[in-house]
Coordinates of N, CA, C and O in Angstrom, one line a residue:
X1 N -7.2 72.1 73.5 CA -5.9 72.6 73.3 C -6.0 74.2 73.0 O -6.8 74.5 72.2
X2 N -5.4 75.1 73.7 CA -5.0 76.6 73.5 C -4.5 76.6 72.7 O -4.0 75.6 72.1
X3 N -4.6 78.3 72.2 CA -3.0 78.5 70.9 C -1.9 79.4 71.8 O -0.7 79.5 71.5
X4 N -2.4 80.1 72.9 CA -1.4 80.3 73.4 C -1.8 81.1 74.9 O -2.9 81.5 75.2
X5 N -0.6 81.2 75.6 CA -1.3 81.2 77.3 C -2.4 82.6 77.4 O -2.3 83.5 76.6
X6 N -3.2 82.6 78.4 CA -4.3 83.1 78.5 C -5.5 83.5 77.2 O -6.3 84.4 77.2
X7 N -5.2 82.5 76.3 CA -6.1 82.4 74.9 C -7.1 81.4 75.2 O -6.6 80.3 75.6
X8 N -8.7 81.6 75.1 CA -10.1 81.2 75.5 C -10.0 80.7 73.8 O -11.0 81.0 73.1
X9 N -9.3 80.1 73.3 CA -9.9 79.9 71.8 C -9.1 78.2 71.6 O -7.9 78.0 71.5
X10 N -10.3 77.2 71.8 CA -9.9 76.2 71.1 C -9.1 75.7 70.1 O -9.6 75.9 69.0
X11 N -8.1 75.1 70.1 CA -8.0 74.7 68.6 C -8.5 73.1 67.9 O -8.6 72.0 68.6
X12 N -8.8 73.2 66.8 CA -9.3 71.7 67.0 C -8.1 70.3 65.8 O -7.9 70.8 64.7
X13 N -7.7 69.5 65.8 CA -7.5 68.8 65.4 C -6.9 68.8 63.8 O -5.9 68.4 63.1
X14 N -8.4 69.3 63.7 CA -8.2 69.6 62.0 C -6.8 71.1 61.7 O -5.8 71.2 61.1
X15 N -7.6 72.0 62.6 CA -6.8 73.4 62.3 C -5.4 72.8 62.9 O -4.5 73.1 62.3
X16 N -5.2 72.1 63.8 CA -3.6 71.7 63.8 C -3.1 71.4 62.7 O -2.3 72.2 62.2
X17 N -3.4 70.1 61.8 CA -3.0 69.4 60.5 C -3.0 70.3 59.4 O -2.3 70.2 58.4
X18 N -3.9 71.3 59.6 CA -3.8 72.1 58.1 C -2.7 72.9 58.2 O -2.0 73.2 57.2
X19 N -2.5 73.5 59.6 CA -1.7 74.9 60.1 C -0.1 73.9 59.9 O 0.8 74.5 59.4
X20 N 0.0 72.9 60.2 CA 1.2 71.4 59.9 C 1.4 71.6 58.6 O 2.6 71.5 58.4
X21 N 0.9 71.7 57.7 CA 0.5 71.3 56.2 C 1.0 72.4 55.9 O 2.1 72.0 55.7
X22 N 0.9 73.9 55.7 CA 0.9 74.9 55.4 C 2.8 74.8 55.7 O 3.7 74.7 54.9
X23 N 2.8 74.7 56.8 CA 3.9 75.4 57.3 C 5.1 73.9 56.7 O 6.3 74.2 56.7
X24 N 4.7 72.8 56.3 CA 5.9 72.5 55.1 C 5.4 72.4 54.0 O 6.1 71.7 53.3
X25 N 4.6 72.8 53.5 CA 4.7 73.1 52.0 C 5.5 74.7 52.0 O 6.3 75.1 51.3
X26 N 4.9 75.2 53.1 CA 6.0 76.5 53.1 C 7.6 76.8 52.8 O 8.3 77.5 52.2
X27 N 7.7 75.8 53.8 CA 9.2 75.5 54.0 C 9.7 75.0 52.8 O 10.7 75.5 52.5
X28 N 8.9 73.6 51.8 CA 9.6 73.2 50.9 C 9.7 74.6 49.7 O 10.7 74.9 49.2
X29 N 8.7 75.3 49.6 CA 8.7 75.9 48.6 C 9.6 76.7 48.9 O 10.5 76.6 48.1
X30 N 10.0 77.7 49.9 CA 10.9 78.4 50.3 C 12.4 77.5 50.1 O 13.0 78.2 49.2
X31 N 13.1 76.5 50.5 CA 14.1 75.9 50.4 C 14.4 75.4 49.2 O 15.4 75.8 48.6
X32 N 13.5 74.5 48.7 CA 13.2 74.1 47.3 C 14.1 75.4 45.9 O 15.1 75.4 45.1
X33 N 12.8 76.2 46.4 CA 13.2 77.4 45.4 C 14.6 77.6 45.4 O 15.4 77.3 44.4
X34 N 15.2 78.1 46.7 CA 16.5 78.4 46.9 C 17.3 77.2 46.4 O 18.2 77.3 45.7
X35 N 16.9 75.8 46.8 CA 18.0 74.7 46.0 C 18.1 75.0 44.6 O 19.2 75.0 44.2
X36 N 17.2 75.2 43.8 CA 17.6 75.4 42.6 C 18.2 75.8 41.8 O 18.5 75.4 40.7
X37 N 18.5 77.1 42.7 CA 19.1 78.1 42.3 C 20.5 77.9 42.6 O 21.4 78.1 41.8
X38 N 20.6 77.5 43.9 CA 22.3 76.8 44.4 C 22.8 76.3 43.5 O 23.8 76.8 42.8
X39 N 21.9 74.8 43.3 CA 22.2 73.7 42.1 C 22.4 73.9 40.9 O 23.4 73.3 40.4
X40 N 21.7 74.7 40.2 CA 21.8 75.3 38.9 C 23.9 75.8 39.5 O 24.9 75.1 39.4
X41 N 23.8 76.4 39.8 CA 25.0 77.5 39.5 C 26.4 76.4 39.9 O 27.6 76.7 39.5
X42 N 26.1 75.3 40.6 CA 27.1 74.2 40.7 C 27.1 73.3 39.8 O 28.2 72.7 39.7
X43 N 26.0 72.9 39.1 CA 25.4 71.7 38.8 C 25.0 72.5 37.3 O 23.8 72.3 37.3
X44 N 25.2 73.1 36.3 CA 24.1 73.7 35.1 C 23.5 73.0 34.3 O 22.5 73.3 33.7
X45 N 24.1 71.8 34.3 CA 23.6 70.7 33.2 C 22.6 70.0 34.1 O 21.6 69.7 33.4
X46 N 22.5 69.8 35.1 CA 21.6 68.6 36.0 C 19.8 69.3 35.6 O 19.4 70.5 35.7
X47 N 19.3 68.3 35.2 CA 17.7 69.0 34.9 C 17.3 69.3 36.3 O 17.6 68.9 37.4
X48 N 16.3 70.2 35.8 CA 15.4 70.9 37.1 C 14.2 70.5 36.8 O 13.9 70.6 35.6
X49 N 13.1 69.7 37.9 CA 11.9 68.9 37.5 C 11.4 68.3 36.3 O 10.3 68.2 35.8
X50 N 12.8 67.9 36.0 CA 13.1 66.3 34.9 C 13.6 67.1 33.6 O 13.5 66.5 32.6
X51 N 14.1 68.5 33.6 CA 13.6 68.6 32.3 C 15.0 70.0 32.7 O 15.1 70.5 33.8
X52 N 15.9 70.3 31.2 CA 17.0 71.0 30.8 C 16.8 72.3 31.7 O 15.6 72.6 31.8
X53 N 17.6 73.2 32.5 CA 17.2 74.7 32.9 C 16.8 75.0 31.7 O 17.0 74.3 30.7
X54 N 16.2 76.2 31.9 CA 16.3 77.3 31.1 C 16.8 78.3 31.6 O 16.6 78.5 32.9
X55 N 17.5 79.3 30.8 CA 18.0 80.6 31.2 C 17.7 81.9 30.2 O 17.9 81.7 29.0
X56 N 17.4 82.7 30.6 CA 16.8 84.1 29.8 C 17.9 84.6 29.7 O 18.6 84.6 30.7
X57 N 18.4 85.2 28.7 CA 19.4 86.2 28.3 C 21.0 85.2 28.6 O 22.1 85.7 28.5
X58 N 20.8 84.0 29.0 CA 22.2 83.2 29.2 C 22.4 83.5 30.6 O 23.4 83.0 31.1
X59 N 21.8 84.1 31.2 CA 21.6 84.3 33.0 C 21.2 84.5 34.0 O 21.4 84.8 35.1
X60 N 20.1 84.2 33.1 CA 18.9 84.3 34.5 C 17.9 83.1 34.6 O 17.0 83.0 33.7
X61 N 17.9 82.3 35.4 CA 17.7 80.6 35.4 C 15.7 81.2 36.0 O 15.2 81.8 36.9
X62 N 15.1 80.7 34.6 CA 13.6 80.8 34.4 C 13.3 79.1 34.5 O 12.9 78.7 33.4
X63 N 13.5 78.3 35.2 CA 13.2 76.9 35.3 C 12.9 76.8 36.8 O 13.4 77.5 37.7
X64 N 12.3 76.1 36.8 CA 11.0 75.1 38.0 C 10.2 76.6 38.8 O 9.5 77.4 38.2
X65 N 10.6 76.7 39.8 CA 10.1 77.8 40.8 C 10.3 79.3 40.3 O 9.8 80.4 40.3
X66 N 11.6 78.5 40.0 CA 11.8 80.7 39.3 C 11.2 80.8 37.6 O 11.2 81.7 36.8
X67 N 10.9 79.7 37.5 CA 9.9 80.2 36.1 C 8.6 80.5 36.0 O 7.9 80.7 35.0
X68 N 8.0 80.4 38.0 CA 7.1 80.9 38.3 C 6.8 82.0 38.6 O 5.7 82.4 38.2
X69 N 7.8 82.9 39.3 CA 7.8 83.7 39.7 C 8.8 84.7 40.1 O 9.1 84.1 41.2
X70 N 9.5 85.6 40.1 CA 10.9 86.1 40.2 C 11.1 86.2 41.5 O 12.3 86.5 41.6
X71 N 10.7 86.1 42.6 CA 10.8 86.3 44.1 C 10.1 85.3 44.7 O 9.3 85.6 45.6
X72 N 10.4 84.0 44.2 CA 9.1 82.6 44.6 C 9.3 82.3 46.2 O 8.6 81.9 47.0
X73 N 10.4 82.7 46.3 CA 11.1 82.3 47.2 C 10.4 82.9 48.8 O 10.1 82.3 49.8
X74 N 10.2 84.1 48.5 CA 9.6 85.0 49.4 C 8.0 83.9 49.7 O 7.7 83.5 50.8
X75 N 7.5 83.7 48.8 CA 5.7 82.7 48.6 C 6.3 81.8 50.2 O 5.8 82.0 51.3
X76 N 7.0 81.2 50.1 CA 7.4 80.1 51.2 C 7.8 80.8 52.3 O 7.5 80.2 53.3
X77 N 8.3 81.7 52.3 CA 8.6 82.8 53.9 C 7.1 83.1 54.2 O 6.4 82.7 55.2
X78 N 6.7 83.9 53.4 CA 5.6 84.5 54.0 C 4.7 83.2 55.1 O 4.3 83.4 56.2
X79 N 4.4 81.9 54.1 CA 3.9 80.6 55.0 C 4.3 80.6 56.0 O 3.6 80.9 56.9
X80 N 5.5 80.2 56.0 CA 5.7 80.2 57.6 C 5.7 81.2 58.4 O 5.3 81.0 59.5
X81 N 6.3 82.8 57.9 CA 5.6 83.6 58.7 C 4.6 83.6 59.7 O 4.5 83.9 60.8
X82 N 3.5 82.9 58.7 CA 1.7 82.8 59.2 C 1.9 81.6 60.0 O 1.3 81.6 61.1
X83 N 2.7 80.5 59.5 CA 2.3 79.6 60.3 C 3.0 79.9 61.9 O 2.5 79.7 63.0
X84 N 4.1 80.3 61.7 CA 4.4 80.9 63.2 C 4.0 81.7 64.2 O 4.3 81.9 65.4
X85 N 2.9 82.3 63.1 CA 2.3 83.4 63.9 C 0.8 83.1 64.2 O 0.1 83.6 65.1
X86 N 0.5 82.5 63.5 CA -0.9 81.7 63.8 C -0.8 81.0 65.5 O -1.7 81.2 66.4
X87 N 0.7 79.9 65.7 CA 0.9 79.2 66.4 C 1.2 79.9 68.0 O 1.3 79.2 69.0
X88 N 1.4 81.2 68.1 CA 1.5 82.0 69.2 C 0.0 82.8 69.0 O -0.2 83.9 69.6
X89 N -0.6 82.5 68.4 CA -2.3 83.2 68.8 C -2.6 84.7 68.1 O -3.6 85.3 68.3
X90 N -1.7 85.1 67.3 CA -1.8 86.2 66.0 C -3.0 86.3 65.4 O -3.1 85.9 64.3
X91 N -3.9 86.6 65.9 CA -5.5 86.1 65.2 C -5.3 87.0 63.9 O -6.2 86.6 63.2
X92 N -4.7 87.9 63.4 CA -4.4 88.1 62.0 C -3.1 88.2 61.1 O -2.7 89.2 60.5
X93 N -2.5 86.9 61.0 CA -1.5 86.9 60.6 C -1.1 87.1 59.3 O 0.0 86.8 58.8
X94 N -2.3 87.8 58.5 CA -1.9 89.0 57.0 C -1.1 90.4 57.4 O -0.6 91.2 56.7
X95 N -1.1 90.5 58.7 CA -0.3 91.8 58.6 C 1.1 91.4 58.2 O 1.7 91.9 57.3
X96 N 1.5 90.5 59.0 CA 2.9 89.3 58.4 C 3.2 89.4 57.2 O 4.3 89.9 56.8
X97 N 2.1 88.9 56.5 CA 2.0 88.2 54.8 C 1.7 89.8 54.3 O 2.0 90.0 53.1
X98 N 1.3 90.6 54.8 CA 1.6 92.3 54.0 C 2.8 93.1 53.5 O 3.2 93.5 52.4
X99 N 3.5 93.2 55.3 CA 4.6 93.3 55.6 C 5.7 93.1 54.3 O 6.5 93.8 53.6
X100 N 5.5 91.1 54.2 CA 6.7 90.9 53.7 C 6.5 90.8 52.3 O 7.5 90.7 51.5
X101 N 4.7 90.9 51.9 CA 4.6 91.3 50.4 C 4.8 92.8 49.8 O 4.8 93.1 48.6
X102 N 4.9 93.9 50.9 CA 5.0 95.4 50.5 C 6.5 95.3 50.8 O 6.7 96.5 50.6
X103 N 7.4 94.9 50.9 CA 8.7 95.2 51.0 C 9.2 94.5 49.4 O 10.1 95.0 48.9
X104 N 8.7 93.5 48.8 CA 8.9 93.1 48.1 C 8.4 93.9 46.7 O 8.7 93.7 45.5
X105 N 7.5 94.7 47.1 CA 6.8 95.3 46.1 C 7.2 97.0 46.0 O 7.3 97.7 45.0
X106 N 7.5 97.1 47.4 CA 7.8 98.7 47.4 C 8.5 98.9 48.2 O 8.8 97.7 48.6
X107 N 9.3 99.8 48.9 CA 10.3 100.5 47.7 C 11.3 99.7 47.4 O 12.1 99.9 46.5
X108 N 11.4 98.8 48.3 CA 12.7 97.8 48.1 C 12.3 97.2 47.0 O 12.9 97.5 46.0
X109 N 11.4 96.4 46.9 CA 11.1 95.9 45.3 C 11.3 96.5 44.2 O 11.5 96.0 43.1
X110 N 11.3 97.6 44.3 CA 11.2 98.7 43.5 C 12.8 98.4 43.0 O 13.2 97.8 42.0
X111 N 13.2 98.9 44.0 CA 15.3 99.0 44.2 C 15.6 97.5 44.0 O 16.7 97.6 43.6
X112 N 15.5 96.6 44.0 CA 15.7 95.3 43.8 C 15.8 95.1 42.4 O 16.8 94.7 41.9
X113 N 14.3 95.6 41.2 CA 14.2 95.8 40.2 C 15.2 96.4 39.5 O 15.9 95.8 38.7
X114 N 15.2 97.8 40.0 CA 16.3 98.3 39.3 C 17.3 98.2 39.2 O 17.9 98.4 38.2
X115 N 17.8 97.8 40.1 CA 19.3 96.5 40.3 C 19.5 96.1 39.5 O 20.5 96.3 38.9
X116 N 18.2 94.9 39.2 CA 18.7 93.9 38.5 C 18.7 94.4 36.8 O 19.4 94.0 35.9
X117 N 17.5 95.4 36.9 CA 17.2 95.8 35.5 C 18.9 96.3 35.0 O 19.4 95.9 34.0
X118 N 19.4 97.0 35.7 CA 21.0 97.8 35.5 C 21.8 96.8 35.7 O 23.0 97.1 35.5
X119 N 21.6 95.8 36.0 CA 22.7 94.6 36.4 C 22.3 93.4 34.8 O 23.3 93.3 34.3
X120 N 21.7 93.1 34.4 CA 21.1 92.0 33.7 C 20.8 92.9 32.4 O 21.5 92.5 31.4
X121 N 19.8 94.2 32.1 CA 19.4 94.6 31.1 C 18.0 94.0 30.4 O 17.0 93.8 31.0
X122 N 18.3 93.8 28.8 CA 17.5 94.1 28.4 C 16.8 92.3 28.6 O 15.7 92.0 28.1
X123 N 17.6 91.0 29.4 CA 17.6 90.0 29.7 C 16.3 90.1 31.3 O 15.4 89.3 31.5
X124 N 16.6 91.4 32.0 CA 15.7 91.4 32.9 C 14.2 91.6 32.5 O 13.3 91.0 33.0
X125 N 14.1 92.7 31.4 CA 12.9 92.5 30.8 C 12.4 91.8 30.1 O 11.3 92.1 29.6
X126 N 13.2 90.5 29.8 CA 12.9 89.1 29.2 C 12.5 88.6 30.2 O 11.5 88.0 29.9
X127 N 12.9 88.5 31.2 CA 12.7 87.4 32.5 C 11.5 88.0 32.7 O 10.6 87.2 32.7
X128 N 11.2 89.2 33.0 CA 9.7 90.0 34.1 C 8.7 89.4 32.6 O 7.6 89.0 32.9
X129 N 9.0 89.4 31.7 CA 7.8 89.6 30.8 C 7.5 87.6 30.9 O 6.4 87.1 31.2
X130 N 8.6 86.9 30.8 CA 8.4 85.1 31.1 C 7.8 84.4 32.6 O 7.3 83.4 32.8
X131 N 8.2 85.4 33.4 CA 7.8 85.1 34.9 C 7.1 86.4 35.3 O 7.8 87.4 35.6
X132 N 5.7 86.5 35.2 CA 5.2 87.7 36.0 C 4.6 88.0 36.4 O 3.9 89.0 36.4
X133 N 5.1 87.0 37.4 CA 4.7 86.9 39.1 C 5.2 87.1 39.8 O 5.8 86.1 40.2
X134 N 5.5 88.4 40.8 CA 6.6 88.2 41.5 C 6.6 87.6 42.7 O 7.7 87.3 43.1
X135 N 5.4 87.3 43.5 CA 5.3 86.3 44.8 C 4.0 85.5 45.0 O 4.6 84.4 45.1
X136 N 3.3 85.4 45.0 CA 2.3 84.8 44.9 C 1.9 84.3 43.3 O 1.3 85.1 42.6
X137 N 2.2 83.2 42.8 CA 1.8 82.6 41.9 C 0.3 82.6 41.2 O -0.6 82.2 41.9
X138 N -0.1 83.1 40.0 CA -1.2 84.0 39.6 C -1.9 84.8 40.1 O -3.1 84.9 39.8
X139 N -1.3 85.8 41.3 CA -1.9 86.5 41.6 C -1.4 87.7 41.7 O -2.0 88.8 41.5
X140 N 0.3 87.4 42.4 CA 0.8 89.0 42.2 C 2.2 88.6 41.6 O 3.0 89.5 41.3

């Protein structure tokens, strides 16, 4: 099996299932995240992974995914990013997962921050100090 036309590079069986694997846990975590957040805001009372929301400052929902991370959501794009780009023969598909972790970090991250820091207050620096992770889960 090729990864894509005039590509000399096997794929084998295994790397299909993993590259499969990747690309919906991607997707759940990406949609996932975003349901929560939908649901919370229709739903406030409904528990989030069995158990009460929580909210920082009375409005900023720190339960399931987003109590991981303040941008969790982005963790599940970047996946499929890769896994899309893996699947057309991208033999380095971190420039992808750079791309869309430097936009989240600079300067737009930056400006996103301050947003919310001027929009939320001293509740935003309750949430960054309880979640502070902003996309990658213990790492960044």
């Amino acid at each position: 099996m090729l990864v894509a036309r005039g590509s000399d590079r096997a794929v084998r069986a295994w790397q299909w299932l993993a590259l499969t694997l990747l690309c919906i846990v991607s997707m759940w975590v990406f949609r996932e995240a975003n349901w929560q957040k939908e649901r919370y805001k229709r739903h406030p009372e409904k528990p989030i992974w069995g158990r009460p929301p929580v909210l920082v400052g009375g409005r900023l929902l720190a339960s399931g995914f987003w109590g991981i991370g303040r941008k969790i959501n982005y963790t599940g794009e970047i996946g499929v990013y890769i896994c899309f780009a893996l699947t057309t023969g991208l033999v380095s598909p971190c420039l992808l997962a750079a791309a869309r972790a430097h936009r989240a970090a600079r300067p737009a991250g930056a400006r996103d921050d301050k947003k919310c820091a001027a929009k939320y207050g001293d509740a935003w620096k309750a949430y960054c100090e309880r979640t502070r992770f902003r996309i990658v889960p213990f790492v960044y």
